[in-house]
Amino acid sequence: LEEPGRDTALLLLSSQPLSLMPTLRSRCQQRALPVPTEADALAWLAPQVGDEDKARLLLALSRGAPLAALSLREAEWLSQREGLLRDLMQLAQQRQTALATAQRWHSLGADSLLTALLSLLDDLVVAASGAATVVNHRDLAPIIEAMSAHFQPAALLRFRQGLADRQRLLAGNVQGGALIDATFSDWVALTSRRADQIIRTYFRIIAYEHPSRWRHHQPARGRHRFAPVGVARARRARERADQCGDGVD
């Protein structure tokens, strides 16, 4: 960069130019290469994909990058997204075990599975925050919206962070199968905590609305002590518990 040879051009590409050292940036002529508009990207991608709706989906999943969208078309996990979502829901409803589920997904590989889960979790977090109309997996929007109703965004974000950490571990000497097993186990733990919260909510309602029956429902040895709640708060808790219970019972 200091004294390049004659008739020599060096190209330095970076998606985060501000992270480069100032001494490097000062010796470069900067040329911004923004992501093309959706219309331009779609005009280029749709003929190669052969389906405009699929081209829109690929662009959404690749955050508008047409070359990445074209590569994504060949990704094995793309066609298995719905099955993965349904397995997550089955685990949340305790209809199958984490170990059996993990064994079914070993064939996909840890990298592909974590990539798929990260992409799906992005949409689950968005939908759980009340913005289900802007999910990227548009073809799976009804399933994502139904699942997201049973989780808090913060809990989903913590689970997503765990996925990102595991994906970074793949660069080291870590067995992919172990990461897959741990991922589904963590999902079961997340949904189990949610179910426990619902049970505790019902105990609070019983304690307030039926004081005489409380002694029949109180956990052994007084492990849980619940303070009475107001009528309006109890009603809201009951409605919320009813809604959440559909996803974990």
Short mmCIF file of N, CA and C in Angstrom, two decimals, residues 199-218 229 234 238:
data_model
loop_
_atom_site.label_atom_id
_atom_site.label_comp_id
_atom_site.label_asym_id
_atom_site.label_seq_id
_atom_site.Cartn_x
_atom_site.Cartn_y
_atom_site.Cartn_z
N ILE A 199 -47.70 -23.04 35.04
CA ILE A 199 -48.21 -23.75 36.22
C ILE A 199 -48.22 -22.83 37.43
N ARG A 200 -47.15 -22.06 37.60
CA ARG A 200 -47.08 -21.14 38.73
C ARG A 200 -48.18 -20.08 38.63
N THR A 201 -48.47 -19.64 37.42
CA THR A 201 -49.54 -18.65 37.24
C THR A 201 -50.88 -19.21 37.69
N TYR A 202 -51.16 -20.46 37.32
CA TYR A 202 -52.42 -21.07 37.73
C TYR A 202 -52.50 -21.22 39.25
N PHE A 203 -51.39 -21.51 39.92
CA PHE A 203 -51.38 -21.58 41.37
C PHE A 203 -51.77 -20.24 41.97
N ARG A 204 -51.26 -19.16 41.39
CA ARG A 204 -51.59 -17.82 41.90
C ARG A 204 -53.09 -17.55 41.75
N ILE A 205 -53.66 -17.95 40.61
CA ILE A 205 -55.09 -17.72 40.37
C ILE A 205 -55.92 -18.52 41.37
N ILE A 206 -55.56 -19.78 41.58
CA ILE A 206 -56.30 -20.63 42.52
C ILE A 206 -56.22 -20.05 43.93
N ALA A 207 -55.03 -19.56 44.30
CA ALA A 207 -54.84 -19.01 45.64
C ALA A 207 -55.74 -17.81 45.88
N TYR A 208 -55.99 -17.02 44.83
CA TYR A 208 -56.80 -15.82 45.02
C TYR A 208 -58.29 -16.12 44.88
N GLU A 209 -58.67 -16.86 43.82
CA GLU A 209 -60.08 -17.05 43.52
C GLU A 209 -60.73 -18.13 44.38
N HIS A 210 -59.92 -19.10 44.86
CA HIS A 210 -60.48 -20.19 45.64
C HIS A 210 -59.62 -20.44 46.89
N PRO A 211 -59.65 -19.52 47.84
CA PRO A 211 -58.81 -19.67 49.04
C PRO A 211 -59.06 -20.98 49.78
N SER A 212 -60.31 -21.43 49.80
CA SER A 212 -60.61 -22.65 50.54
C SER A 212 -60.02 -23.88 49.88
N ARG A 213 -59.80 -23.79 48.56
CA ARG A 213 -59.25 -24.94 47.83
C ARG A 213 -57.73 -24.87 47.74
N TRP A 214 -57.15 -23.79 48.21
CA TRP A 214 -55.70 -23.61 48.04
C TRP A 214 -54.91 -24.73 48.72
N ARG A 215 -55.39 -25.19 49.87
CA ARG A 215 -54.65 -26.22 50.58
C ARG A 215 -54.58 -27.52 49.78
N HIS A 216 -55.54 -27.73 48.84
CA HIS A 216 -55.51 -28.95 48.03
C HIS A 216 -54.53 -28.84 46.86
N HIS A 217 -54.12 -27.61 46.51
CA HIS A 217 -53.26 -27.40 45.36
C HIS A 217 -51.86 -26.95 45.74
N GLN A 218 -51.68 -26.61 47.01
CA GLN A 218 -50.39 -26.08 47.42
C GLN A 218 -49.30 -27.16 47.28
N VAL A 229 -53.20 -12.00 44.33
CA VAL A 229 -53.13 -11.00 43.27
C VAL A 229 -54.50 -10.37 43.10
N ALA A 234 -55.41 -11.19 38.12
CA ALA A 234 -55.66 -12.63 38.04
C ALA A 234 -56.33 -12.99 36.73
N ARG A 238 -54.87 -15.40 33.89
CA ARG A 238 -55.58 -16.59 33.40
C ARG A 238 -55.62 -16.58 31.87
#
